[in-house]
Structures are given as C-alpha cells and as structure tokens.
Amino acid sequence: MAAFKFRLDFMISLRKKREEEAAVKLARRLASIRELEKLIEALENNLAQAAQEISDLGRAGKLTGPLLLLFSSHQERVRKEIKKNLELLSLSRRQEVIERKALNKAVTDRRIMEKVKDNQKSAWRLELEHDEQNNMEELAALSKAKRLRDNRDENENSNNHRA
C-alpha cells in the first residue's frame, strides 16, 4: 500500500501562514503599546521634573511671571500630548484584543486541520492493519489447506503403496 498522503496539506500550510501573520501583527501591536506606555511615562516624568524645577525656583525666589507663563504653556502642551497618547493607547489596547482573538482563531483553525489530518492518518493505519491482518489470515488458511492437501496426498500415496 502507498504511503499516507493528506490531500489538504495546502490548507494546513495556508492556516499556518495566517497564524504567523496574526502573530506578527499582534507582536507589532504589543510593541506599539509598549512604546506608547514608555512615551506617556516619559511625558509624565517631564511634567513632574518641570514642576520640581518651578518649585525649586519659587523657593529660591527666582520665579518670574514670564517663567511661570512659559511653564504653564509647557505644562498644557505636555498634558495635551499625554491625553492624545492615552487615547491612542486605549485604541491600541482595543485593537490588541481583536488581534489576539484573530490569532486564537488562526491557531484553532490550524489545529483543527491538523486534527483532521491525524484522524485520516489513523484511519489509514487502521485500514492498512486490517488489510495486513486479512492477508495474514488468508495466508494462514492457504497454508493450512496446503498442509491438509499434502497430508491427504501422503495418505493416498501410502494407501496405494500398501495395496
């Protein structure tokens, strides 16, 4: 009997490719989220550092109106940037959930096809074993029939020699 051949191997390959694409897309999304989180943290640190500098200048008596106005303007820009990045982060996290679901579906689809392949291979093996068992039984029956025929022929020959 010929070796096992799964006719839908191309489907497994296609589903593996989709799974890999989904994994890459999710990895990029997670990297983007990490970058946004780092950027937000850096902006918050910048804001805290600027506030500390203004506080230090205030204690030293070196705080002037234009400097306070400049700080206020800077603080407003940084807060807008933080808000914008938080919105992007929120959207990215929602998209991450969607991409994670897509990856899970791709993995499940691939596993289903591999399970179908395994089931077909098992059925093929069982059929092969069944055919081998039938062949062995047929050979055993033929061998037994030949022995019986040989014994009968020997008995007839010995009876013919006695007579």
PDB file of C-alpha atoms in Angstrom:
ATOM      1  CA  MET A   1       0.000   0.000   0.000  1.00  0.00           C
ATOM      2  CA  ALA A   2       1.226   3.522  -0.770  1.00  0.00           C
ATOM      3  CA  ALA A   3       2.400   5.950   1.888  1.00  0.00           C
ATOM      4  CA  PHE A   4      -0.176   8.182   3.566  1.00  0.00           C
ATOM      5  CA  LYS A   5      -0.885  11.376   1.655  1.00  0.00           C
ATOM      6  CA  PHE A   6      -3.099  14.100   3.105  1.00  0.00           C
ATOM      7  CA  ARG A   7      -4.831  15.923   0.276  1.00  0.00           C
ATOM      8  CA  LEU A   8      -5.394  19.083   2.303  1.00  0.00           C
ATOM      9  CA  ASP A   9      -1.773  19.775   3.288  1.00  0.00           C
ATOM     10  CA  PHE A  10      -2.032  23.063   1.423  1.00  0.00           C
ATOM     11  CA  MET A  11      -4.813  24.067   3.861  1.00  0.00           C
ATOM     12  CA  ILE A  12      -2.533  23.410   6.814  1.00  0.00           C
ATOM     13  CA  SER A  13       0.191  25.487   5.158  1.00  0.00           C
ATOM     14  CA  LEU A  14      -2.262  28.281   4.451  1.00  0.00           C
ATOM     15  CA  ARG A  15      -3.552  28.254   8.012  1.00  0.00           C
ATOM     16  CA  LYS A  16      -0.010  28.223   9.419  1.00  0.00           C
ATOM     17  CA  LYS A  17       0.769  31.252   7.263  1.00  0.00           C
ATOM     18  CA  ARG A  18      -2.345  33.048   8.551  1.00  0.00           C
ATOM     19  CA  GLU A  19      -1.384  32.153  12.108  1.00  0.00           C
ATOM     20  CA  GLU A  20       2.130  33.518  11.610  1.00  0.00           C
ATOM     21  CA  GLU A  21       0.755  36.723  10.082  1.00  0.00           C
ATOM     22  CA  ALA A  22      -1.636  37.160  13.009  1.00  0.00           C
ATOM     23  CA  ALA A  23       1.214  36.545  15.471  1.00  0.00           C
ATOM     24  CA  VAL A  24       3.406  39.141  13.754  1.00  0.00           C
ATOM     25  CA  LYS A  25       0.556  41.642  13.725  1.00  0.00           C
ATOM     26  CA  LEU A  26      -0.088  41.080  17.434  1.00  0.00           C
ATOM     27  CA  ALA A  27       3.627  41.361  18.228  1.00  0.00           C
ATOM     28  CA  ARG A  28       3.768  44.692  16.400  1.00  0.00           C
ATOM     29  CA  ARG A  29       0.700  45.880  18.276  1.00  0.00           C
ATOM     30  CA  LEU A  30       2.233  44.897  21.623  1.00  0.00           C
ATOM     31  CA  ALA A  31       5.468  46.684  20.695  1.00  0.00           C
ATOM     32  CA  SER A  32       3.449  49.771  19.782  1.00  0.00           C
ATOM     33  CA  ILE A  33       1.642  49.619  23.111  1.00  0.00           C
ATOM     34  CA  ARG A  34       4.951  49.372  24.976  1.00  0.00           C
ATOM     35  CA  GLU A  35       6.276  52.377  23.055  1.00  0.00           C
ATOM     36  CA  LEU A  36       3.172  54.409  23.878  1.00  0.00           C
ATOM     37  CA  GLU A  37       3.448  53.448  27.550  1.00  0.00           C
ATOM     38  CA  LYS A  38       7.114  54.496  27.592  1.00  0.00           C
ATOM     39  CA  LEU A  39       6.266  57.781  25.859  1.00  0.00           C
ATOM     40  CA  ILE A  40       3.472  58.531  28.326  1.00  0.00           C
ATOM     41  CA  GLU A  41       5.768  57.715  31.241  1.00  0.00           C
ATOM     42  CA  ALA A  42       8.489  59.979  29.799  1.00  0.00           C
ATOM     43  CA  LEU A  43       5.983  62.808  29.328  1.00  0.00           C
ATOM     44  CA  GLU A  44       4.724  62.397  32.901  1.00  0.00           C
ATOM     45  CA  ASN A  45       8.323  62.400  34.160  1.00  0.00           C
ATOM     46  CA  ASN A  46       8.994  65.539  32.100  1.00  0.00           C
ATOM     47  CA  LEU A  47       5.943  67.189  33.634  1.00  0.00           C
ATOM     48  CA  ALA A  48       7.000  66.192  37.151  1.00  0.00           C
ATOM     49  CA  GLN A  49      10.566  67.375  36.535  1.00  0.00           C
ATOM     50  CA  ALA A  50       9.367  70.748  35.205  1.00  0.00           C
ATOM     51  CA  ALA A  51       7.076  71.127  38.229  1.00  0.00           C
ATOM     52  CA  GLN A  52      10.003  70.344  40.531  1.00  0.00           C
ATOM     53  CA  GLU A  53      12.170  72.950  38.768  1.00  0.00           C
ATOM     54  CA  ILE A  54       9.436  75.596  39.097  1.00  0.00           C
ATOM     55  CA  SER A  55       9.022  74.677  42.746  1.00  0.00           C
ATOM     56  CA  ASP A  56      12.780  74.974  43.309  1.00  0.00           C
ATOM     57  CA  LEU A  57      12.842  78.341  41.532  1.00  0.00           C
ATOM     58  CA  GLY A  58       9.895  79.504  43.664  1.00  0.00           C
ATOM     59  CA  ARG A  59      11.686  78.559  46.889  1.00  0.00           C
ATOM     60  CA  ALA A  60      14.843  80.289  45.704  1.00  0.00           C
ATOM     61  CA  GLY A  61      12.819  83.415  44.858  1.00  0.00           C
ATOM     62  CA  LYS A  62      13.849  83.318  41.228  1.00  0.00           C
ATOM     63  CA  LEU A  63      10.387  82.631  39.803  1.00  0.00           C
ATOM     64  CA  THR A  64       9.209  85.363  37.449  1.00  0.00           C
ATOM     65  CA  GLY A  65       5.906  85.944  35.668  1.00  0.00           C
ATOM     66  CA  PRO A  66       7.200  85.126  32.176  1.00  0.00           C
ATOM     67  CA  LEU A  67       8.862  81.974  33.514  1.00  0.00           C
ATOM     68  CA  LEU A  68       5.617  80.923  35.185  1.00  0.00           C
ATOM     69  CA  LEU A  69       3.736  81.633  31.943  1.00  0.00           C
ATOM     70  CA  LEU A  70       6.295  79.576  29.988  1.00  0.00           C
ATOM     71  CA  PHE A  71       5.925  76.696  32.477  1.00  0.00           C
ATOM     72  CA  SER A  72       2.138  76.887  32.252  1.00  0.00           C
ATOM     73  CA  SER A  73       2.289  76.783  28.451  1.00  0.00           C
ATOM     74  CA  HIS A  74       4.713  73.848  28.555  1.00  0.00           C
ATOM     75  CA  GLN A  75       2.534  72.046  31.072  1.00  0.00           C
ATOM     76  CA  GLU A  76      -0.529  72.497  28.872  1.00  0.00           C
ATOM     77  CA  ARG A  77       1.281  71.141  25.774  1.00  0.00           C
ATOM     78  CA  VAL A  78       2.602  68.125  27.688  1.00  0.00           C
ATOM     79  CA  ARG A  79      -0.819  67.355  29.164  1.00  0.00           C
ATOM     80  CA  LYS A  80      -2.415  67.523  25.693  1.00  0.00           C
ATOM     81  CA  GLU A  81       0.294  65.191  24.398  1.00  0.00           C
ATOM     82  CA  ILE A  82      -0.320  62.794  27.309  1.00  0.00           C
ATOM     83  CA  LYS A  83      -4.072  62.877  26.664  1.00  0.00           C
ATOM     84  CA  LYS A  84      -3.568  62.205  22.932  1.00  0.00           C
ATOM     85  CA  ASN A  85      -1.212  59.290  23.686  1.00  0.00           C
ATOM     86  CA  LEU A  86      -3.597  57.864  26.295  1.00  0.00           C
ATOM     87  CA  GLU A  87      -6.351  57.859  23.659  1.00  0.00           C
ATOM     88  CA  LEU A  88      -4.010  56.125  21.212  1.00  0.00           C
ATOM     89  CA  LEU A  89      -3.087  53.633  23.919  1.00  0.00           C
ATOM     90  CA  SER A  90      -6.752  52.925  24.585  1.00  0.00           C
ATOM     91  CA  LEU A  91      -7.409  52.349  20.881  1.00  0.00           C
ATOM     92  CA  SER A  92      -4.315  50.158  20.609  1.00  0.00           C
ATOM     93  CA  ARG A  93      -5.432  48.037  23.543  1.00  0.00           C
ATOM     94  CA  ARG A  94      -8.856  47.543  21.973  1.00  0.00           C
ATOM     95  CA  GLN A  95      -7.169  46.593  18.724  1.00  0.00           C
ATOM     96  CA  GLU A  96      -4.887  44.224  20.663  1.00  0.00           C
ATOM     97  CA  VAL A  97      -7.938  42.343  21.931  1.00  0.00           C
ATOM     98  CA  ILE A  98      -9.215  41.994  18.361  1.00  0.00           C
ATOM     99  CA  GLU A  99      -5.819  40.846  17.084  1.00  0.00           C
ATOM    100  CA  ARG A 100      -5.434  38.388  19.970  1.00  0.00           C
ATOM    101  CA  LYS A 101      -8.828  36.884  19.075  1.00  0.00           C
ATOM    102  CA  ALA A 102      -7.747  36.659  15.431  1.00  0.00           C
ATOM    103  CA  LEU A 103      -4.564  34.848  16.481  1.00  0.00           C
ATOM    104  CA  ASN A 104      -6.504  32.439  18.687  1.00  0.00           C
ATOM    105  CA  LYS A 105      -8.895  31.727  15.801  1.00  0.00           C
ATOM    106  CA  ALA A 106      -5.976  31.148  13.416  1.00  0.00           C
ATOM    107  CA  VAL A 107      -4.359  28.743  15.912  1.00  0.00           C
ATOM    108  CA  THR A 108      -7.663  26.906  16.373  1.00  0.00           C
ATOM    109  CA  ASP A 109      -8.221  26.653  12.612  1.00  0.00           C
ATOM    110  CA  ARG A 110      -4.732  25.227  12.094  1.00  0.00           C
ATOM    111  CA  ARG A 111      -5.149  22.758  14.930  1.00  0.00           C
ATOM    112  CA  ILE A 112      -8.482  21.607  13.506  1.00  0.00           C
ATOM    113  CA  MET A 113      -6.870  20.858  10.147  1.00  0.00           C
ATOM    114  CA  GLU A 114      -4.001  19.036  11.854  1.00  0.00           C
ATOM    115  CA  LYS A 115      -6.538  17.022  13.851  1.00  0.00           C
ATOM    116  CA  VAL A 116      -8.366  16.133  10.631  1.00  0.00           C
ATOM    117  CA  LYS A 117      -5.036  15.029   9.160  1.00  0.00           C
ATOM    118  CA  ASP A 118      -4.228  12.953  12.256  1.00  0.00           C
ATOM    119  CA  ASN A 119      -7.675  11.339  12.169  1.00  0.00           C
ATOM    120  CA  GLN A 120      -7.307  10.477   8.481  1.00  0.00           C
ATOM    121  CA  LYS A 121      -3.829   9.089   9.091  1.00  0.00           C
ATOM    122  CA  SER A 122      -5.150   6.959  11.968  1.00  0.00           C
ATOM    123  CA  ALA A 123      -7.983   5.671   9.787  1.00  0.00           C
ATOM    124  CA  TRP A 124      -5.445   4.897   7.032  1.00  0.00           C
ATOM    125  CA  ARG A 125      -3.271   2.989   9.513  1.00  0.00           C
ATOM    126  CA  LEU A 126      -6.252   1.020  10.788  1.00  0.00           C
ATOM    127  CA  GLU A 127      -7.212   0.134   7.229  1.00  0.00           C
ATOM    128  CA  LEU A 128      -3.633  -0.880   6.493  1.00  0.00           C
ATOM    129  CA  GLU A 129      -3.501  -3.045   9.634  1.00  0.00           C
ATOM    130  CA  HIS A 130      -6.879  -4.569   8.736  1.00  0.00           C
ATOM    131  CA  ASP A 131      -5.650  -5.396   5.219  1.00  0.00           C
ATOM    132  CA  GLU A 132      -2.450  -6.897   6.642  1.00  0.00           C
ATOM    133  CA  GLN A 133      -4.495  -8.962   9.105  1.00  0.00           C
ATOM    134  CA  ASN A 134      -6.730 -10.221   6.272  1.00  0.00           C
ATOM    135  CA  ASN A 135      -3.669 -11.088   4.209  1.00  0.00           C
ATOM    136  CA  MET A 136      -2.121 -12.970   7.142  1.00  0.00           C
ATOM    137  CA  GLU A 137      -5.344 -14.872   7.752  1.00  0.00           C
ATOM    138  CA  GLU A 138      -5.611 -15.711   4.057  1.00  0.00           C
ATOM    139  CA  LEU A 139      -2.007 -16.935   4.023  1.00  0.00           C
ATOM    140  CA  ALA A 140      -2.624 -18.999   7.129  1.00  0.00           C
ATOM    141  CA  ALA A 141      -5.753 -20.509   5.565  1.00  0.00           C
ATOM    142  CA  LEU A 142      -3.888 -21.279   2.348  1.00  0.00           C
ATOM    143  CA  SER A 143      -1.022 -22.810   4.293  1.00  0.00           C
ATOM    144  CA  LYS A 144      -3.405 -24.947   6.327  1.00  0.00           C
ATOM    145  CA  ALA A 145      -5.263 -26.051   3.197  1.00  0.00           C
ATOM    146  CA  LYS A 146      -1.936 -26.957   1.542  1.00  0.00           C
ATOM    147  CA  ARG A 147      -0.888 -28.979   4.599  1.00  0.00           C
ATOM    148  CA  LEU A 148      -4.228 -30.786   4.636  1.00  0.00           C
ATOM    149  CA  ARG A 149      -3.933 -31.471   0.906  1.00  0.00           C
ATOM    150  CA  ASP A 150      -0.355 -32.705   1.349  1.00  0.00           C
ATOM    151  CA  ASN A 151      -1.415 -34.956   4.237  1.00  0.00           C
ATOM    152  CA  ARG A 152      -4.283 -36.310   2.184  1.00  0.00           C
ATOM    153  CA  ASP A 153      -1.977 -36.929  -0.767  1.00  0.00           C
ATOM    154  CA  GLU A 154       0.519 -38.683   1.501  1.00  0.00           C
ATOM    155  CA  ASN A 155      -2.247 -40.846   2.953  1.00  0.00           C
ATOM    156  CA  GLU A 156      -3.488 -41.744  -0.533  1.00  0.00           C
ATOM    157  CA  ASN A 157       0.074 -42.496  -1.700  1.00  0.00           C
ATOM    158  CA  SER A 158       0.763 -44.676   1.314  1.00  0.00           C
ATOM    159  CA  ASN A 159      -2.592 -46.450   0.809  1.00  0.00           C
ATOM    160  CA  ASN A 160      -1.744 -47.012  -2.866  1.00  0.00           C
ATOM    161  CA  HIS A 161       1.689 -48.466  -1.967  1.00  0.00           C
ATOM    162  CA  ARG A 162       0.124 -50.873   0.525  1.00  0.00           C
ATOM    163  CA  ALA A 163      -2.373 -52.128  -1.918  1.00  0.00           C
TER     164      ALA A 163
END
